[in-house]
mmCIF file of C-alpha atoms in Angstrom:
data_model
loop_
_atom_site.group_PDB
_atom_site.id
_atom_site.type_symbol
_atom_site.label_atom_id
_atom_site.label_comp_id
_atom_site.label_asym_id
_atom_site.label_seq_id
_atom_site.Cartn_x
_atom_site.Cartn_y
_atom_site.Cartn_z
ATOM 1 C CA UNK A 137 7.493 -12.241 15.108
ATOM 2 C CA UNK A 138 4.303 -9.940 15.194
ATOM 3 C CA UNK A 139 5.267 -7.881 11.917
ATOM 4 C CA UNK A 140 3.922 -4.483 12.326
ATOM 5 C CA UNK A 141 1.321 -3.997 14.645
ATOM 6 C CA UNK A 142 -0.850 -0.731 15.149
ATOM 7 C CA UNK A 143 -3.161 0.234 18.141
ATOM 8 C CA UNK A 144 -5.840 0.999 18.619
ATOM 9 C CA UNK A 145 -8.159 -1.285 15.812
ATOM 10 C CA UNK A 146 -10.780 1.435 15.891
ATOM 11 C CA UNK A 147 -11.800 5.026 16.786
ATOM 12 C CA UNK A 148 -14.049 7.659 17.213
ATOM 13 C CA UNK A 149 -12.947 11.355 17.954
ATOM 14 C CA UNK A 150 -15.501 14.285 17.965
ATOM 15 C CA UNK A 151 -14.270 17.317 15.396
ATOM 16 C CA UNK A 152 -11.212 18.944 17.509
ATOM 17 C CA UNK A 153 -10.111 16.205 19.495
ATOM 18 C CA UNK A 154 -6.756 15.057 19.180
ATOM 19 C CA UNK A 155 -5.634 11.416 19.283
ATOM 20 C CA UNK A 156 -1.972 9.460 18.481
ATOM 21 C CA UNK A 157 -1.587 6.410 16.330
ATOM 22 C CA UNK A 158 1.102 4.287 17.530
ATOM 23 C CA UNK A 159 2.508 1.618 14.975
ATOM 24 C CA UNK A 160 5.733 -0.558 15.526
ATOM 25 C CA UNK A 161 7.843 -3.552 13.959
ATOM 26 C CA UNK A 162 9.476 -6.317 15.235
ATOM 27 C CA UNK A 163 11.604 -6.850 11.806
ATOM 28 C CA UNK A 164 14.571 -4.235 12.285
ATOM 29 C CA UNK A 165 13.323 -2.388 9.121
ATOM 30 C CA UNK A 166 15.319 0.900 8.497
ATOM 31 C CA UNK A 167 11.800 2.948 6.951
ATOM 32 C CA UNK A 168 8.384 2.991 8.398
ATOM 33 C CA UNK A 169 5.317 5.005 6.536
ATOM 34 C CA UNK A 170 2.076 6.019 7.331
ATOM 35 C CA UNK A 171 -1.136 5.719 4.572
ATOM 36 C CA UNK A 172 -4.561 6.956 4.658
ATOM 37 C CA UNK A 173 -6.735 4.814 2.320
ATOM 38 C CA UNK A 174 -10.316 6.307 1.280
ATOM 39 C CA UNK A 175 -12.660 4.510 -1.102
ATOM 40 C CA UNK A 176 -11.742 5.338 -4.670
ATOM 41 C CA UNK A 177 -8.401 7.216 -3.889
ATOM 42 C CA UNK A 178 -6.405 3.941 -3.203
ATOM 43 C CA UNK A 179 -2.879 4.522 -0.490
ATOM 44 C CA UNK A 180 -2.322 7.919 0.178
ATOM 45 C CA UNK A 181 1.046 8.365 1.661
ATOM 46 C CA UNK A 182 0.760 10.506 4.833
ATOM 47 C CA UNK A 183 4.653 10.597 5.833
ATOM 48 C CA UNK A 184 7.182 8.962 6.387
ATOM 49 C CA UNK A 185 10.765 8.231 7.902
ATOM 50 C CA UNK A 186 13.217 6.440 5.720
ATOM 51 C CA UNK A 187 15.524 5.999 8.806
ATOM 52 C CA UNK A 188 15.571 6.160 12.418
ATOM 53 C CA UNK A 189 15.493 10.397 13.233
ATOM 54 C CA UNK A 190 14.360 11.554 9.906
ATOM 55 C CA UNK A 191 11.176 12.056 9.020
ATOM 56 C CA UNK A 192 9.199 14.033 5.896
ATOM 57 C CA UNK A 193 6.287 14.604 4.358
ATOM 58 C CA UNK A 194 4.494 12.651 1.752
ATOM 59 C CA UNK A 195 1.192 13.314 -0.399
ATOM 60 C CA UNK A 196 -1.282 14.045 2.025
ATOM 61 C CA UNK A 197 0.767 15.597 5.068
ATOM 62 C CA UNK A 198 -1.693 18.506 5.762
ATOM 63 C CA UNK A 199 -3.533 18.098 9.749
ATOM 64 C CA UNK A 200 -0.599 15.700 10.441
ATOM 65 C CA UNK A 201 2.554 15.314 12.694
ATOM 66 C CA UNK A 202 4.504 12.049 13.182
ATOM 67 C CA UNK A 203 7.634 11.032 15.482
ATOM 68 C CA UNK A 204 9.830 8.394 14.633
ATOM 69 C CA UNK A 205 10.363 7.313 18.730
ATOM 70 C CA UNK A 206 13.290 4.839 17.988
ATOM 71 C CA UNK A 207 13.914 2.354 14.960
ATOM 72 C CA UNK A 208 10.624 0.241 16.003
ATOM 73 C CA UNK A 209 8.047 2.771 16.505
ATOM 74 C CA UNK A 210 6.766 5.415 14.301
ATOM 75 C CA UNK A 211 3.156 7.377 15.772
ATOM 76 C CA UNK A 212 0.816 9.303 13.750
ATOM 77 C CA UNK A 213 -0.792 12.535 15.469
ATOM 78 C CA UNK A 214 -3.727 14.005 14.675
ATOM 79 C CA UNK A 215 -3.758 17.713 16.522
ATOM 80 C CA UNK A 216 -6.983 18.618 15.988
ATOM 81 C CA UNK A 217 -9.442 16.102 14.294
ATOM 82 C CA UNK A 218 -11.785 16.709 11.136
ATOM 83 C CA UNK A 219 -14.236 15.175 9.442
ATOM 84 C CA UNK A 220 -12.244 14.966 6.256
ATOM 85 C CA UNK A 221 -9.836 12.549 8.246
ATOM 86 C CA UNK A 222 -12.100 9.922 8.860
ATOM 87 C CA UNK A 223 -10.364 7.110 7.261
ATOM 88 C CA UNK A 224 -8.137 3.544 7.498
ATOM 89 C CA UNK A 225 -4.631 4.443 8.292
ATOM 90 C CA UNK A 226 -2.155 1.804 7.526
ATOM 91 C CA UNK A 227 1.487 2.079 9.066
ATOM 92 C CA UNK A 228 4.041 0.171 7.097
ATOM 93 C CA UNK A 229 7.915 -0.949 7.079
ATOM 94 C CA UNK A 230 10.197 -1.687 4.780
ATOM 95 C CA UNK A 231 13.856 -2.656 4.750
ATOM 96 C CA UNK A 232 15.064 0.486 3.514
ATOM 97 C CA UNK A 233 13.233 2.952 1.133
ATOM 98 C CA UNK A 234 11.598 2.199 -2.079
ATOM 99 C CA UNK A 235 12.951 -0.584 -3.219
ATOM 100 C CA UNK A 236 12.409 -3.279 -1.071
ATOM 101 C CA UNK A 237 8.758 -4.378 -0.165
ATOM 102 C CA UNK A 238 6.451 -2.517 2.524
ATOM 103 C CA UNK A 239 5.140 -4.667 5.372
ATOM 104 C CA UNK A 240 1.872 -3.518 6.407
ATOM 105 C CA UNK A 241 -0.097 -3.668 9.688
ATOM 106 C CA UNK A 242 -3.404 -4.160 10.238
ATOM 107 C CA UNK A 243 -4.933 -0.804 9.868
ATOM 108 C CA UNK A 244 -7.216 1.874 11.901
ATOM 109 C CA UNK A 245 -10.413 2.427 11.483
ATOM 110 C CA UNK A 246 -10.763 6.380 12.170
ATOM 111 C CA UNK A 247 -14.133 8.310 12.558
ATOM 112 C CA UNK A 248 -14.444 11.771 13.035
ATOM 113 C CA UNK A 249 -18.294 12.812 13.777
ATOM 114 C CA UNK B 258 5.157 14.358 -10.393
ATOM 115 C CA UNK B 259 5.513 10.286 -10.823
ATOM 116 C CA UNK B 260 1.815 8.760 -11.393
ATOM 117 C CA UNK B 261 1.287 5.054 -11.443
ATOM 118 C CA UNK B 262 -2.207 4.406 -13.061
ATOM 119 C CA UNK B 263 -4.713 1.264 -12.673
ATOM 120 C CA UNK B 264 -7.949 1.573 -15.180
ATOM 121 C CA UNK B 265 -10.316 0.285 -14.501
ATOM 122 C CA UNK B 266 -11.174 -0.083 -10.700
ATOM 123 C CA UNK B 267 -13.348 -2.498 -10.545
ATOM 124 C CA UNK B 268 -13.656 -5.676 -12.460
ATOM 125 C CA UNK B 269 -16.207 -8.423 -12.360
ATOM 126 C CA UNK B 270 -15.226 -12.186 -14.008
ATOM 127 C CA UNK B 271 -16.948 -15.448 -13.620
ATOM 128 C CA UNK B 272 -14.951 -18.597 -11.761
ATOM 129 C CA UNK B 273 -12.661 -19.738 -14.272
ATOM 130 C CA UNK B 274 -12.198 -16.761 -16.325
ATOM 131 C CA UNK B 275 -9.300 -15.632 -17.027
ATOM 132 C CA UNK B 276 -8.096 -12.169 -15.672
ATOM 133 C CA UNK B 277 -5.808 -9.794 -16.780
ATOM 134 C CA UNK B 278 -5.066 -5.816 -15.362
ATOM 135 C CA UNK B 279 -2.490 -3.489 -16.411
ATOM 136 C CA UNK B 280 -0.762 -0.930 -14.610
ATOM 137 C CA UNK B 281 1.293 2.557 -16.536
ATOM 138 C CA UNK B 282 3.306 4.899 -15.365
ATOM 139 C CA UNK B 283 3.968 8.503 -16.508
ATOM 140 C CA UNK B 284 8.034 7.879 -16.199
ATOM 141 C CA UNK B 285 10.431 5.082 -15.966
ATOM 142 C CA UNK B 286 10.688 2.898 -13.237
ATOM 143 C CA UNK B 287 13.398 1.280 -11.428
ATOM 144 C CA UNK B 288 11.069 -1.092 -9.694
ATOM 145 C CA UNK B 289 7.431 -2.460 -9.688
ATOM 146 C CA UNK B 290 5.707 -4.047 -6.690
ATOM 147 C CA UNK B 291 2.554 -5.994 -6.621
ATOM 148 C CA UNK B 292 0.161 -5.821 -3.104
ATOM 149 C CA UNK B 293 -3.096 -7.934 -2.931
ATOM 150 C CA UNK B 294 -5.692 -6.312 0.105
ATOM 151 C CA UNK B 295 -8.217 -9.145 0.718
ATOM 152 C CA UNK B 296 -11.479 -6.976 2.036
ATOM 153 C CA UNK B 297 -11.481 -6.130 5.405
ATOM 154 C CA UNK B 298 -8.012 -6.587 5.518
ATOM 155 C CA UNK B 299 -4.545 -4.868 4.761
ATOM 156 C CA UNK B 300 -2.002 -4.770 2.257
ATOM 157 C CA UNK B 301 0.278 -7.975 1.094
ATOM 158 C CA UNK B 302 3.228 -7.689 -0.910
ATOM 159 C CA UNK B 303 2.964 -10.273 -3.318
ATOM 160 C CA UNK B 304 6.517 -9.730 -6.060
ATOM 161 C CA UNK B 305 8.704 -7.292 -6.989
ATOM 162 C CA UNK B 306 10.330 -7.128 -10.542
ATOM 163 C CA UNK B 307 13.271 -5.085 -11.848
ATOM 164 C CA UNK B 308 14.219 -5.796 -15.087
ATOM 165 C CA UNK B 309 13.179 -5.040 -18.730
ATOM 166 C CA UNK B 310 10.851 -7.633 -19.484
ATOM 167 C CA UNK B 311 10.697 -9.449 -16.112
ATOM 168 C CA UNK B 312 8.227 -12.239 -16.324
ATOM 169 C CA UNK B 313 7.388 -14.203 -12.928
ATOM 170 C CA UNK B 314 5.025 -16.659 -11.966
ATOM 171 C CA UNK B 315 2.955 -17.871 -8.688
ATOM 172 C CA UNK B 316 0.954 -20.526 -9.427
ATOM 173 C CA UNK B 317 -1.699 -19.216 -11.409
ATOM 174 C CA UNK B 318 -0.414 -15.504 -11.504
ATOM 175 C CA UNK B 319 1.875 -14.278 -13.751
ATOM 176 C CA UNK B 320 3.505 -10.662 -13.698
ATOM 177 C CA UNK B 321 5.212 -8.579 -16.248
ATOM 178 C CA UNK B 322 7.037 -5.623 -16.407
ATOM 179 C CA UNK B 323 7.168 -3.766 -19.697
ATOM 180 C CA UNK B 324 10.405 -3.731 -22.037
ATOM 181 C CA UNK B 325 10.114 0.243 -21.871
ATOM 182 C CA UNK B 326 9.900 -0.184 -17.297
ATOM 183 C CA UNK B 327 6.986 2.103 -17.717
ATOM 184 C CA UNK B 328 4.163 -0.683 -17.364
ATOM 185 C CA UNK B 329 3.097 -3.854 -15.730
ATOM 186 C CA UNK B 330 0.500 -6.588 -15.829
ATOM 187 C CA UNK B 331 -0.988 -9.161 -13.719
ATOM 188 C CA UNK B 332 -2.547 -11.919 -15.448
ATOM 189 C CA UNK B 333 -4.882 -14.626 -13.287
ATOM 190 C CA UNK B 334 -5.368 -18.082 -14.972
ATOM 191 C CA UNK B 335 -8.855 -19.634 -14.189
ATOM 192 C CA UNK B 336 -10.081 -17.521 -11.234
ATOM 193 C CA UNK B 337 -11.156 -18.582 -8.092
ATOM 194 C CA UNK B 338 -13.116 -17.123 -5.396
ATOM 195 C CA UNK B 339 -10.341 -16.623 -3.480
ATOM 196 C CA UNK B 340 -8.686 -14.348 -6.026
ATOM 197 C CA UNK B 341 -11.151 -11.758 -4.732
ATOM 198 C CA UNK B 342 -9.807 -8.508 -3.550
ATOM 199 C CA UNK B 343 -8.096 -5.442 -4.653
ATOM 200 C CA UNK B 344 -4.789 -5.588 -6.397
ATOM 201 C CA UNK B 345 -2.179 -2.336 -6.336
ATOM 202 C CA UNK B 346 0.779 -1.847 -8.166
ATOM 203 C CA UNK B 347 3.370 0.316 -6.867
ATOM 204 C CA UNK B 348 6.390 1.743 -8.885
ATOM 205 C CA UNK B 349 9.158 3.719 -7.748
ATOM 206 C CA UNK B 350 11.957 5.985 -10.383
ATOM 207 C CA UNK B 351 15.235 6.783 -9.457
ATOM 208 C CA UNK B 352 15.486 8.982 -6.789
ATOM 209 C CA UNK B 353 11.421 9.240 -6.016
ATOM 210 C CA UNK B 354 9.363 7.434 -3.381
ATOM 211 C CA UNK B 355 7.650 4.349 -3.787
ATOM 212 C CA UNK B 356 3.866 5.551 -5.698
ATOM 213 C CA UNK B 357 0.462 3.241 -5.142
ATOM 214 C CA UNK B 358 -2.160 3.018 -8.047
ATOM 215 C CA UNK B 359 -5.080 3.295 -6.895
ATOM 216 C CA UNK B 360 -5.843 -0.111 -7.031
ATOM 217 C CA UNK B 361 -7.952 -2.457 -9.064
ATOM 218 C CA UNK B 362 -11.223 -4.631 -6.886
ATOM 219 C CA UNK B 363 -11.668 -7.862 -8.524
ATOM 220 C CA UNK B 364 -15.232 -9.753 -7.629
ATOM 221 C CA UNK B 365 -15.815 -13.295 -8.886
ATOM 222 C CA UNK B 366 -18.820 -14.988 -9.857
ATOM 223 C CA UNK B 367 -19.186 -18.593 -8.290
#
């Protein structure tokens, strides 16, 4: 089993470009999430979907849209890129929400110049 | 809204210290996860407890959760250079979603 993978590793956009995440899990988890993490500010939680065709916001939704495409893939869309966004984003699943432990993939590196 | 808080972020200790971080909440919890991020890399889940006064052990880690469910610690025995990293908590009340600390960075002197 892969776990939760992510593409691409790493990224640069140019202010105002747009660009999709894609994240997915091989575990037949009910809830997938998406995370910024900055220096300092720890896991920001972006959105998520606590089952397959729901979806809502979390802490830091703002310059955001997501789709949960079927139970194994959730993508992260950035419309129109800022600097403010460069950033790791982490996608991560979990059983169901909350109370059952988030498995995490291995991350983007964003840039926005 | 819930808060789960880590002070300090960083911590320094010399191999073979012993180290010990707490983690509070502003409300009660129904659950507290632990996650260790080695650098460079991503989040690991490393124990969940539940219950008033949970104690469990991993080898040299032991975690607690607080009689009151609104705190935690992690306590490393004799630290090794492979203890390096930053540790999260994560706690999550009844009917709210699961809320990172910001994290604690641990760096050990050989």
């Amino acid at each position: 089993n892969a776990g939760v993978t992510q593409t691409p590793k790493f990224q640069v956009l140019k202010t105002g470009q747009s660009m999709t995440l894609q994240c997915a899990q091989d575990m037949n988890h009910n809830s997938m999430y998406w995370y910024r993490q900055d220096p300092g500010m720890g896991l920001r939680l972006i959105y998520y979907s606590a089952s397959e065709g729901t979806t809502d916001k979390g802490e830091v939704p703002n310059g955001y849209n997501v789709s949960r495409l079927n139970k194994r893939e959730f993508s992260l869309r950035l419309e129109s890129a800022a600097p403010s966004q460069t950033s790791v984003y982490f996608c991560a699943s979990s059983r169901d929400r909350d109370s059952y432990e988030q498995y995490f993939g291995p991350g983007t590196r964003l840039t926005v110049t | 809204g819930q808060q789960v808080m880590q002070i300090p972020q960083y911590q320094h200790v010399q191999e073979g210290e012993d180290f010990t971080t707490y983690c509070n909440s502003s409300t009660t919890l129904s659950n507290i996860q632990w996650y260790k991020q080695r650098p460079g890399g991503h989040p690991v889940f490393l124990i969940q407890l539940v219950k008033s006064g949970e104690v469990k052990k991993q080898k040299r880690l032991t975690f607690q959760f607080g009689e009151a469910k609104k705190n935690s610690s992690l306590h490393i025995t004799a630290t090794q250079t492979t203890d390096v990293g930053t540790y999260f908590c994560a706690g999550s009340g009844a009917n709210s979603k699961l809320t990172f600390g910001k994290g604690i960075t641990l760096s050990v002197r050989p």
